[in-house]
Coordinates of C-alpha atoms in Angstrom, one line a residue:
Chain A
M16 CA 132.2 55.2 171.2
K17 CA 134.4 54.1 168.3
R18 CA 132.7 51.4 166.3
S19 CA 134.5 48.1 166.7
P20 CA 135.0 45.7 163.8
L21 CA 132.5 43.4 165.4
D22 CA 129.7 45.8 165.6
G23 CA 126.6 45.0 163.5
S24 CA 122.9 44.7 163.6
E25 CA 121.4 46.0 166.9
R26 CA 118.8 43.3 166.9
T27 CA 121.2 40.5 167.3
S28 CA 123.3 42.5 169.8
W29 CA 120.5 42.1 172.3
I30 CA 121.1 38.3 172.3
Y31 CA 124.4 39.0 174.1
L32 CA 123.0 41.6 176.4
L33 CA 119.6 40.3 177.5
P34 CA 120.4 37.1 179.5
G35 CA 122.6 38.9 182.0
L36 CA 120.6 42.0 182.1
L37 CA 117.3 40.2 182.7
I38 CA 118.7 38.2 185.6
Y39 CA 120.3 41.2 187.1
T40 CA 117.2 43.3 186.7
A41 CA 115.0 40.6 188.2
F42 CA 117.1 39.9 191.3
V43 CA 119.1 43.0 192.0
F44 CA 117.9 46.2 190.2
G45 CA 114.2 45.4 190.6
P46 CA 114.6 44.8 194.3
I47 CA 116.6 48.0 194.6
V48 CA 113.7 50.0 193.0
A49 CA 111.2 48.0 195.1
A50 CA 113.1 49.0 198.3
L51 CA 112.8 52.6 197.3
G52 CA 109.1 52.2 196.9
L53 CA 108.8 50.1 200.1
S54 CA 110.5 52.9 202.1
L55 CA 107.6 55.1 201.3
T56 CA 105.1 52.8 202.9
S57 CA 104.3 51.3 206.3
W58 CA 104.3 47.5 206.0
D59 CA 104.3 44.7 208.5
G60 CA 104.9 42.0 205.9
L61 CA 101.3 40.6 206.1
T62 CA 98.7 43.3 205.4
V63 CA 98.6 45.6 202.4
P64 CA 101.4 48.2 202.5
K65 CA 100.1 51.7 203.6
W66 CA 101.5 54.7 201.7
V67 CA 103.2 57.1 204.1
G68 CA 105.2 59.2 201.7
L69 CA 108.4 60.4 203.3
G70 CA 107.0 59.5 206.8
N71 CA 109.6 56.8 207.4
Y72 CA 112.4 59.2 206.6
V73 CA 111.0 61.9 208.9
D74 CA 110.7 59.3 211.7
L75 CA 114.3 58.2 211.1
F76 CA 115.7 61.7 211.5
S77 CA 113.9 62.2 214.8
D78 CA 115.0 58.7 216.0
D79 CA 117.8 58.8 218.6
R80 CA 118.9 55.2 217.8
F81 CA 119.4 56.1 214.1
Y82 CA 121.7 58.9 215.1
I83 CA 123.6 56.6 217.4
A84 CA 123.9 54.2 214.5
L85 CA 125.2 56.9 212.2
R86 CA 127.7 58.1 214.8
N87 CA 129.0 54.6 215.5
N88 CA 129.4 54.1 211.8
A89 CA 131.4 57.4 211.5
E90 CA 133.6 56.3 214.4
L91 CA 134.1 52.9 212.8
M92 CA 135.4 54.6 209.6
I93 CA 138.6 55.4 211.6
F94 CA 139.1 51.6 211.9
Y95 CA 137.8 50.7 208.5
C96 CA 139.4 53.4 206.4
V97 CA 141.9 55.6 208.1
L98 CA 144.0 53.1 210.0
P99 CA 144.2 50.5 207.1
L100 CA 145.1 53.3 204.7
V101 CA 147.9 54.8 206.9
L102 CA 149.2 51.4 207.9
G103 CA 149.0 50.0 204.4
I104 CA 150.8 52.9 202.7
T105 CA 153.5 53.0 205.4
L106 CA 154.1 49.2 205.1
A107 CA 154.1 49.4 201.3
A108 CA 156.8 52.1 201.3
C109 CA 158.8 49.8 203.6
V110 CA 158.2 46.4 202.0
W111 CA 158.8 47.8 198.5
N112 CA 162.6 47.9 199.1
L113 CA 162.9 44.3 200.2
K114 CA 163.9 41.5 198.0
Q115 CA 161.2 39.9 195.8
R116 CA 160.9 36.7 197.8
E117 CA 160.7 38.3 201.2
Q118 CA 158.2 40.8 199.8
L119 CA 156.0 38.0 198.5
A120 CA 156.1 36.2 201.8
L121 CA 155.2 39.2 203.9
R122 CA 152.5 40.1 201.4
T123 CA 151.0 36.5 201.6
F124 CA 150.8 36.7 205.4
L125 CA 149.4 40.2 205.7
F126 CA 146.8 39.7 203.0
L127 CA 145.5 36.5 204.5
P128 CA 142.6 37.9 206.6
Y129 CA 141.1 39.6 203.5
I130 CA 140.1 36.4 201.8
M131 CA 138.2 35.1 204.9
P132 CA 134.4 35.3 205.4
T133 CA 133.8 38.2 207.7
A134 CA 131.0 36.3 209.5
V135 CA 133.4 33.6 210.5
L136 CA 136.1 36.1 211.4
G137 CA 133.5 37.7 213.7
I138 CA 132.9 34.3 215.4
I139 CA 136.7 33.7 215.7
W140 CA 137.3 37.1 217.2
A141 CA 134.4 36.8 219.6
W142 CA 136.3 33.8 221.0
L143 CA 139.6 35.6 221.0
Y144 CA 138.1 38.4 223.0
N145 CA 136.2 36.1 225.4
P146 CA 136.8 37.6 228.9
A147 CA 137.2 34.3 230.8
F148 CA 139.1 31.9 228.5
G149 CA 139.8 34.0 225.4
P150 CA 143.5 34.0 224.2
F151 CA 143.6 37.8 224.2
N152 CA 143.0 38.3 227.9
Q153 CA 145.2 35.3 228.7
F154 CA 148.0 36.9 226.8
L155 CA 147.5 40.2 228.7
R156 CA 147.5 38.3 232.1
G157 CA 150.5 36.3 230.9
V158 CA 152.7 39.4 230.3
G159 CA 151.6 41.0 233.5
L160 CA 149.0 43.4 232.1
G161 CA 146.1 41.6 233.9
M162 CA 144.5 44.9 234.8
L163 CA 143.9 45.5 231.1
A164 CA 142.1 42.2 230.7
L165 CA 138.6 43.6 230.1
P166 CA 135.4 42.0 228.9
W167 CA 136.1 43.6 225.6
L168 CA 132.8 42.9 223.8
G169 CA 130.8 43.7 226.9
D170 CA 132.4 47.0 227.7
F171 CA 130.5 50.1 226.6
D172 CA 133.6 52.2 226.0
F173 CA 135.9 49.6 224.4
V174 CA 133.5 47.5 222.4
L175 CA 133.6 49.8 219.4
P176 CA 137.4 50.0 219.1
A177 CA 137.6 46.2 219.8
V178 CA 135.3 45.5 216.8
G179 CA 137.0 48.2 214.8
I180 CA 140.5 46.7 215.3
V181 CA 139.2 43.5 213.6
A182 CA 138.3 45.6 210.6
T183 CA 141.7 47.2 210.6
W184 CA 143.3 43.8 210.8
Y185 CA 141.1 42.6 207.9
F186 CA 141.9 45.5 205.6
F187 CA 145.4 46.7 206.1
G188 CA 147.2 43.9 204.2
F189 CA 144.8 44.4 201.3
C190 CA 145.6 48.1 201.3
M191 CA 149.3 47.4 201.4
V192 CA 149.0 45.1 198.3
I193 CA 147.2 47.8 196.3
F194 CA 149.8 50.4 197.3
L195 CA 152.6 48.1 196.5
T196 CA 151.5 47.6 192.9
G197 CA 150.9 51.4 192.8
I198 CA 154.5 52.0 193.7
Q199 CA 155.7 49.5 191.1
R200 CA 153.7 51.5 188.5
I201 CA 155.8 54.7 189.4
D202 CA 158.7 55.4 187.1
P203 CA 161.8 54.2 189.0
S204 CA 163.9 57.0 187.5
L205 CA 161.9 59.4 189.8
F206 CA 163.2 57.6 192.9
D207 CA 166.8 57.5 191.4
A208 CA 166.6 61.2 190.8
A209 CA 165.5 61.8 194.3
K210 CA 168.4 59.7 195.6
V211 CA 170.9 61.6 193.4
D212 CA 169.6 64.9 194.8
G213 CA 170.2 63.5 198.3
A214 CA 166.5 63.5 199.3
S215 CA 165.8 61.7 202.6
A216 CA 163.6 58.6 202.7
R217 CA 160.9 60.7 204.4
K218 CA 161.1 63.5 201.7
T219 CA 161.0 60.9 198.9
F220 CA 157.9 59.4 200.5
F221 CA 156.0 62.7 201.0
W222 CA 157.0 64.4 197.7
I223 CA 157.1 61.5 195.3
T224 CA 155.4 58.3 196.5
L225 CA 152.4 59.8 198.2
P226 CA 151.3 62.2 195.4
L227 CA 151.7 59.6 192.7
L228 CA 149.7 57.1 194.7
M229 CA 146.5 59.2 194.5
P230 CA 144.7 56.8 192.2
E231 CA 145.3 53.9 194.6
I232 CA 144.4 56.0 197.6
R233 CA 141.1 56.8 195.9
V234 CA 140.4 53.1 195.3
V235 CA 141.3 52.1 198.8
L236 CA 139.1 54.9 200.3
L237 CA 136.2 53.9 198.1
L238 CA 136.3 50.2 198.9
T239 CA 136.8 50.7 202.7
V240 CA 134.2 53.4 203.0
I241 CA 131.6 51.2 201.2
A242 CA 132.7 48.3 203.4
S243 CA 132.2 50.4 206.6
I244 CA 128.7 51.5 205.5
K245 CA 127.7 48.0 204.7
S246 CA 129.3 46.5 207.8
F247 CA 126.9 43.9 209.0
D248 CA 128.4 40.4 209.1
L249 CA 131.3 41.2 211.5
I250 CA 129.2 43.2 213.9
F251 CA 126.3 40.9 213.8
T252 CA 128.4 37.9 214.7
M253 CA 130.5 39.7 217.3
T254 CA 128.0 41.9 219.2
R255 CA 124.7 42.1 217.4
G256 CA 124.9 45.9 217.9
G257 CA 125.3 45.7 221.7
P258 CA 125.9 46.2 224.5
A259 CA 123.2 48.9 224.7
N260 CA 123.6 50.2 221.1
A261 CA 127.4 50.7 221.6
T262 CA 128.1 49.0 218.2
L263 CA 124.7 49.6 216.6
V264 CA 125.2 50.6 212.9
P265 CA 122.5 51.4 210.3
N266 CA 122.5 47.9 208.7
I267 CA 122.1 46.2 212.1
Y268 CA 119.3 48.6 212.9
M269 CA 117.8 47.8 209.6
Y270 CA 117.9 44.1 210.4
Q271 CA 116.3 44.7 213.8
L272 CA 113.5 46.8 212.4
G273 CA 112.8 44.6 209.4
F274 CA 113.4 41.0 210.4
E275 CA 112.8 41.2 214.1
L276 CA 110.1 43.9 214.5
N277 CA 108.4 43.4 211.0
R278 CA 108.6 47.2 210.3
F279 CA 109.7 46.7 206.7
G280 CA 109.0 50.2 205.5
A281 CA 111.2 51.8 208.1
A282 CA 113.9 49.2 207.5
A283 CA 113.8 49.9 203.8
A284 CA 114.2 53.6 204.5
I285 CA 117.4 52.9 206.4
A286 CA 118.7 50.8 203.6
I287 CA 118.0 53.6 201.1
V288 CA 119.7 56.2 203.4
G289 CA 122.7 53.9 203.5
A290 CA 122.8 53.5 199.7
L291 CA 122.5 57.3 199.2
L292 CA 125.3 57.8 201.7
T293 CA 127.4 55.4 199.7
F294 CA 126.7 57.3 196.5
A295 CA 127.4 60.7 198.1
I296 CA 130.7 59.6 199.7
N297 CA 131.7 57.9 196.4
F298 CA 131.0 61.1 194.5
A299 CA 132.9 63.2 197.1
I300 CA 136.0 60.9 196.9
H301 CA 135.9 61.0 193.1
R302 CA 135.8 64.8 193.2
L303 CA 138.4 65.3 196.0
V304 CA 140.9 62.6 195.5
G305 CA 140.3 62.1 191.8
S306 CA 140.8 65.8 190.8
Q307 CA 144.5 65.6 191.3
N308 CA 144.9 62.9 188.7
K309 CA 142.8 63.8 185.8
G310 CA 144.6 61.4 183.4
Q311 CA 143.5 58.3 185.4
A312 CA 140.0 57.1 184.7
Chain B
M16 CA 162.2 43.8 189.4
S17 CA 164.3 43.3 192.5
R18 CA 166.0 46.6 193.1
S19 CA 168.3 47.1 196.1
S20 CA 169.9 43.8 196.9
N21 CA 172.3 45.1 199.5
I22 CA 170.0 46.2 202.3
P23 CA 171.8 48.4 204.9
A24 CA 172.1 47.1 208.4
A25 CA 169.8 49.8 209.7
T26 CA 166.8 48.2 208.0
L27 CA 167.5 44.9 209.7
S28 CA 165.7 45.9 212.9
F29 CA 163.0 47.3 210.8
R30 CA 162.6 44.1 208.9
L31 CA 162.3 42.4 212.2
I32 CA 159.3 44.6 213.0
L33 CA 157.7 43.8 209.7
W34 CA 158.0 40.1 210.4
L35 CA 156.7 40.5 213.9
L36 CA 153.7 42.3 212.4
A37 CA 153.2 39.5 209.9
F38 CA 153.4 37.0 212.7
V39 CA 150.8 38.9 214.8
T40 CA 148.5 39.1 211.8
I41 CA 148.4 35.4 211.4
T42 CA 148.3 34.6 215.1
P43 CA 144.5 34.2 215.2
F44 CA 144.8 31.5 212.5
L45 CA 147.6 29.7 214.4
L46 CA 145.6 29.8 217.6
L47 CA 142.6 28.5 215.8
L48 CA 144.6 25.6 214.4
L49 CA 146.1 24.9 217.8
T50 CA 142.8 25.0 219.7
S51 CA 141.1 22.8 217.1
I52 CA 143.3 19.8 218.1
K53 CA 142.9 20.2 221.9
S54 CA 140.6 18.4 224.3
K55 CA 138.2 20.4 226.5
A56 CA 140.6 19.9 229.4
D57 CA 143.5 21.2 227.4
V58 CA 141.6 24.5 226.8
L59 CA 141.4 25.2 230.5
K60 CA 145.2 25.0 230.7
G61 CA 145.5 28.1 228.7
A62 CA 145.2 29.3 225.1
F63 CA 148.9 29.0 224.3
A64 CA 149.5 25.6 226.0
L65 CA 150.2 22.7 223.8
P66 CA 147.9 19.6 224.0
A67 CA 149.5 16.3 225.2
Y68 CA 148.5 14.8 221.8
P69 CA 146.4 16.1 218.9
H70 CA 142.7 15.5 219.2
F71 CA 141.7 15.1 215.6
E72 CA 138.3 13.7 216.7
N73 CA 137.2 17.4 217.1
Y74 CA 137.1 17.5 213.3
L75 CA 135.0 14.4 213.2
D76 CA 132.6 15.9 215.8
A77 CA 132.3 19.1 213.8
W78 CA 131.9 17.3 210.5
N79 CA 129.2 14.9 211.8
A80 CA 127.5 16.3 214.9
G81 CA 127.9 19.9 213.7
H82 CA 126.4 19.1 210.3
F83 CA 129.5 20.4 208.5
N84 CA 129.1 17.5 206.2
I85 CA 125.8 19.1 205.0
Y86 CA 127.1 22.6 205.0
F87 CA 130.3 21.7 203.1
W88 CA 128.5 20.0 200.3
N89 CA 125.9 22.8 200.2
S90 CA 128.7 25.3 199.8
I91 CA 130.1 23.4 196.8
I92 CA 126.6 22.8 195.3
V93 CA 126.1 26.6 195.5
V94 CA 129.5 27.8 194.5
I95 CA 129.9 25.8 191.2
P96 CA 126.7 27.1 189.4
V97 CA 127.2 30.6 190.7
V98 CA 130.8 30.8 189.4
A99 CA 130.0 29.0 186.1
A100 CA 126.9 31.0 185.3
S101 CA 128.4 34.3 186.3
V102 CA 131.5 33.8 184.1
F103 CA 129.3 32.7 181.2
L104 CA 126.8 35.6 181.5
G105 CA 129.7 38.0 182.1
L106 CA 131.3 36.9 178.8
L107 CA 128.1 37.6 176.9
T108 CA 127.3 41.0 178.5
G109 CA 131.0 41.9 178.6
F110 CA 131.2 41.1 174.9
A111 CA 128.2 43.4 174.2
F112 CA 129.6 46.3 176.2
A113 CA 133.1 45.9 174.8
F114 CA 132.3 45.7 171.1
L115 CA 128.6 46.2 170.2
S116 CA 126.4 49.3 170.0
F117 CA 122.8 49.3 171.2
P118 CA 120.4 51.9 172.3
L119 CA 120.5 53.2 175.9
R120 CA 124.1 51.9 176.2
R121 CA 125.2 54.5 178.8
T122 CA 122.0 54.1 180.8
L123 CA 122.2 50.4 180.9
F124 CA 125.9 50.6 182.0
G125 CA 124.8 53.1 184.8
I126 CA 122.1 50.7 185.9
L127 CA 124.7 47.9 186.1
T128 CA 127.2 50.0 188.2
I129 CA 124.5 50.9 190.6
G130 CA 124.2 47.2 191.4
M131 CA 127.9 47.2 192.2
M132 CA 127.7 50.0 194.7
V133 CA 124.4 49.2 196.4
P134 CA 125.1 46.6 199.1
A135 CA 122.8 43.5 199.3
E136 CA 121.6 44.8 202.7
A137 CA 119.7 47.6 200.9
F138 CA 117.5 45.3 198.8
I139 CA 117.4 42.2 200.8
I140 CA 113.8 42.8 202.1
P141 CA 112.2 43.0 198.6
L142 CA 114.4 40.2 197.5
Y143 CA 113.1 38.1 200.4
Y144 CA 109.5 38.7 199.5
E145 CA 110.2 38.1 195.8
M146 CA 111.7 34.8 196.6
R147 CA 108.8 33.9 198.9
Y148 CA 106.4 34.8 196.1
L149 CA 108.3 32.6 193.7
G150 CA 108.2 29.8 196.3
L151 CA 112.0 29.6 196.4
I152 CA 112.7 30.2 200.1
N153 CA 114.6 27.2 201.4
T154 CA 115.8 25.9 198.1
Y155 CA 119.2 26.0 196.5
A156 CA 117.9 28.4 193.9
A157 CA 117.3 31.0 196.6
V158 CA 121.0 31.1 197.3
I159 CA 122.2 30.6 193.8
V160 CA 120.2 32.8 191.6
P161 CA 120.5 36.1 193.5
Q162 CA 124.3 35.6 193.8
I163 CA 124.5 35.1 190.0
A164 CA 122.6 38.3 189.6
M165 CA 124.8 40.2 192.1
S166 CA 128.0 39.1 190.4
I167 CA 126.9 40.2 186.9
P168 CA 128.0 43.9 187.2
F169 CA 131.5 43.0 188.3
S170 CA 131.9 40.1 185.8
T171 CA 130.7 42.3 182.9
I172 CA 132.9 45.2 183.7
F173 CA 135.9 43.0 184.5
L174 CA 135.6 41.0 181.3
A175 CA 134.6 43.9 179.1
S176 CA 137.7 45.9 180.0
A177 CA 139.9 42.8 179.5
M178 CA 138.3 42.3 176.0
Q179 CA 138.9 45.9 175.1
Q180 CA 142.6 45.3 175.5
L181 CA 142.6 42.7 172.7
P182 CA 144.5 43.8 169.6
E183 CA 141.9 45.0 167.1
E184 CA 143.7 43.4 164.2
I185 CA 142.8 39.9 165.3
L186 CA 139.1 40.8 165.3
E187 CA 139.3 42.6 162.0
A188 CA 141.1 39.7 160.4
A189 CA 138.4 37.3 161.6
V190 CA 135.6 39.6 160.3
L191 CA 137.3 39.8 156.9
D192 CA 137.4 36.0 156.9
G193 CA 133.7 36.1 157.2
A194 CA 133.4 34.8 160.7
G195 CA 130.1 35.6 162.6
R196 CA 130.1 37.3 165.9
F197 CA 129.2 34.3 168.0
Y198 CA 131.9 32.3 166.2
I199 CA 134.5 35.0 167.0
L200 CA 133.4 35.1 170.6
R201 CA 133.7 31.4 171.0
K202 CA 136.8 30.7 168.9
I203 CA 138.9 33.8 169.3
V204 CA 137.8 35.9 172.2
V205 CA 137.2 33.2 174.8
P206 CA 140.5 31.4 174.3
L207 CA 142.3 34.7 174.7
M208 CA 140.2 35.5 177.8
V209 CA 141.2 32.3 179.7
P210 CA 143.5 34.1 182.2
A211 CA 141.0 36.9 182.9
M212 CA 138.2 34.3 183.2
S213 CA 140.2 32.2 185.7
T214 CA 141.0 35.3 187.8
L215 CA 137.3 36.2 187.8
A216 CA 136.3 32.7 188.7
L217 CA 138.8 32.8 191.6
F218 CA 137.2 36.0 193.0
L219 CA 133.7 34.8 192.5
F220 CA 134.6 31.5 194.3
I221 CA 135.9 33.4 197.3
W222 CA 133.0 35.8 197.5
T223 CA 130.4 33.1 197.0
W224 CA 132.0 30.8 199.6
N225 CA 132.1 33.7 202.1
E226 CA 128.6 35.1 201.4
F227 CA 126.6 35.5 204.6
L228 CA 123.6 37.7 204.2
I229 CA 121.9 36.0 201.3
P230 CA 121.8 32.5 202.8
F231 CA 121.1 34.0 206.2
I232 CA 117.9 35.7 205.1
L233 CA 116.8 33.5 202.2
V234 CA 117.3 30.1 203.8
N235 CA 116.3 29.0 207.3
D236 CA 116.4 25.3 206.8
D237 CA 119.5 23.5 208.1
A238 CA 119.5 21.3 204.9
Y239 CA 120.4 24.3 202.7
R240 CA 122.8 26.2 204.8
T241 CA 126.2 27.0 203.5
L242 CA 129.4 27.0 205.6
P243 CA 129.4 30.6 207.0
L244 CA 125.8 30.1 208.1
G245 CA 126.5 26.7 209.5
M246 CA 129.3 28.3 211.5
L247 CA 126.9 30.8 213.0
F248 CA 124.3 28.3 214.2
F249 CA 127.1 26.0 215.3
Q250 CA 128.4 28.9 217.5
G251 CA 125.0 29.0 219.2
R252 CA 125.1 25.3 220.0
Y253 CA 128.8 24.8 220.8
T254 CA 129.9 28.0 222.6
V255 CA 131.2 25.9 225.5
N256 CA 132.9 23.4 223.3
T257 CA 135.7 25.6 222.0
P258 CA 137.8 22.8 220.3
V259 CA 134.9 21.7 218.2
L260 CA 133.9 25.3 217.4
T261 CA 137.5 26.1 216.2
A262 CA 137.6 22.8 214.3
G263 CA 134.5 24.0 212.5
A264 CA 136.1 27.3 211.7
V265 CA 139.1 25.5 210.3
I266 CA 136.8 23.5 208.0
V267 CA 135.3 26.7 206.6
I268 CA 138.5 28.5 206.0
A269 CA 140.8 25.6 204.9
P270 CA 139.6 25.6 201.3
L271 CA 140.1 29.4 201.1
I272 CA 143.6 29.2 202.4
L273 CA 144.5 26.4 200.0
T274 CA 143.0 28.2 197.0
Y275 CA 144.8 31.4 198.1
L276 CA 148.2 29.7 198.5
V277 CA 147.9 27.9 195.1
F278 CA 146.7 30.9 193.1
Q279 CA 148.1 33.7 195.1
R280 CA 150.0 35.4 192.3
R281 CA 146.9 35.3 190.0
F282 CA 144.9 36.6 192.9
I283 CA 146.9 39.6 193.6
A284 CA 147.4 40.4 189.9
G285 CA 143.7 40.3 189.4
L286 CA 143.0 42.4 192.5
T287 CA 145.3 45.1 191.3
A288 CA 144.0 45.0 187.7
G289 CA 140.5 45.3 189.0
A290 CA 141.4 48.0 191.5
T291 CA 143.3 50.4 189.3
K292 CA 140.7 50.4 186.6

């Protein structure tokens, strides 16, 4: 690192660093390390933790429910990552052409869900989906699609997409906003040149907009993948993982094992697997999507 | 900025679709607002039917009977110190990472970024026992302190990268004038950081207001619950009383919508500045 004009004695540098680092270490980093240690023990929260080595992890990988949770999470990624990304990028390519004021208005509306607490959104959507008096089914009956009025959150086959759609609704406006600023970053002369060459809107999108948006695509993928792995609030408030494990995800399973069954070692192991998964996917996205844009840090 | 001002007619239908989509997106909020002013009898007439007259007493019921008076103040009592302390600590650590050299710099930075990637769910169990050991379960500190700690990585990185964009000449001139580092931070860096700091404060406000897991696990006394938690327990008690339930939800999200509408440009500018870094 280039020395800045402010650099000086190391001893006084710590004054700036220590307050933040100490609090962070005490209440975030320390607990992360402790969770790692805890995952190697069997502990009921009362007696002395018993060392079991990798036993919890071995148990997890022979646990059907854990596989169900992982598979559900993978399916949810379609709704957390793929759909918002595709919708967001398509909308950004459309909205970008509109006048400033109209663009701002659309952006304001579509972005709104993103600033809401997901726990409260879960409660609101549980009401929207209510089979008897929920607005969603009333709307379906009202337009003559009564046969589609299902008990959404109680249906084994439809509960996962029903929860997933909420995540899509939550994220797609956010994705659009990120892509919109990405498009604004692109040199307008590229679009003008394409127009002069007579390129169709479709061609311009696939040959100019899409490749140049790679840094934004990477950011969006990272954020939504992490959100999908840590999904807890939304699912907890809507279904608590049910019915019959149909929406069970690792963090819900962790909560059940830890805070309902007092199997804290096993719960910590799930948390660690989730964190490792986040790191691995993070790394993969950096390698795969990042490699095409070496200049962007 | 605004490019094509003459939009061809073909795009008109397509703008209609965009607006329809925007309308569908905010429909849950509109329904929420509508239902919150209905009577229980109105609800039975259908979700889209208008009430004969607005029943604002639902808000009173939620506020008093639903304990939203407690939850609302708790949210404010929690949000203010979290935002203030996080911005302050972020300034100090951000300053260090932007301008100062110290041993283990890269390692410490790596340790900070780990905290940004690992979700709270992963370390909530040890955190719970740490808080219990410290005797802080069911106190405001249980909700405030961990949230300050959790926001330090983002605050640090956000402010450090903003500080690195300051023109070096200003800092050099100050050093030549014999100003000390703390003086420079206070009198030169901080005033120039006001826009970045207010964007950061806005994000921290929203995140802290919305936090669910920390108060859910670390507090089980109604007296210390924040709004999202209050909403959850409220749901348990009032599932049948939809108007009061929706009035409660409106109380939780109204401050967010207000903040968002007032600061929306700053919000989106900050979001994209943070995202593309």
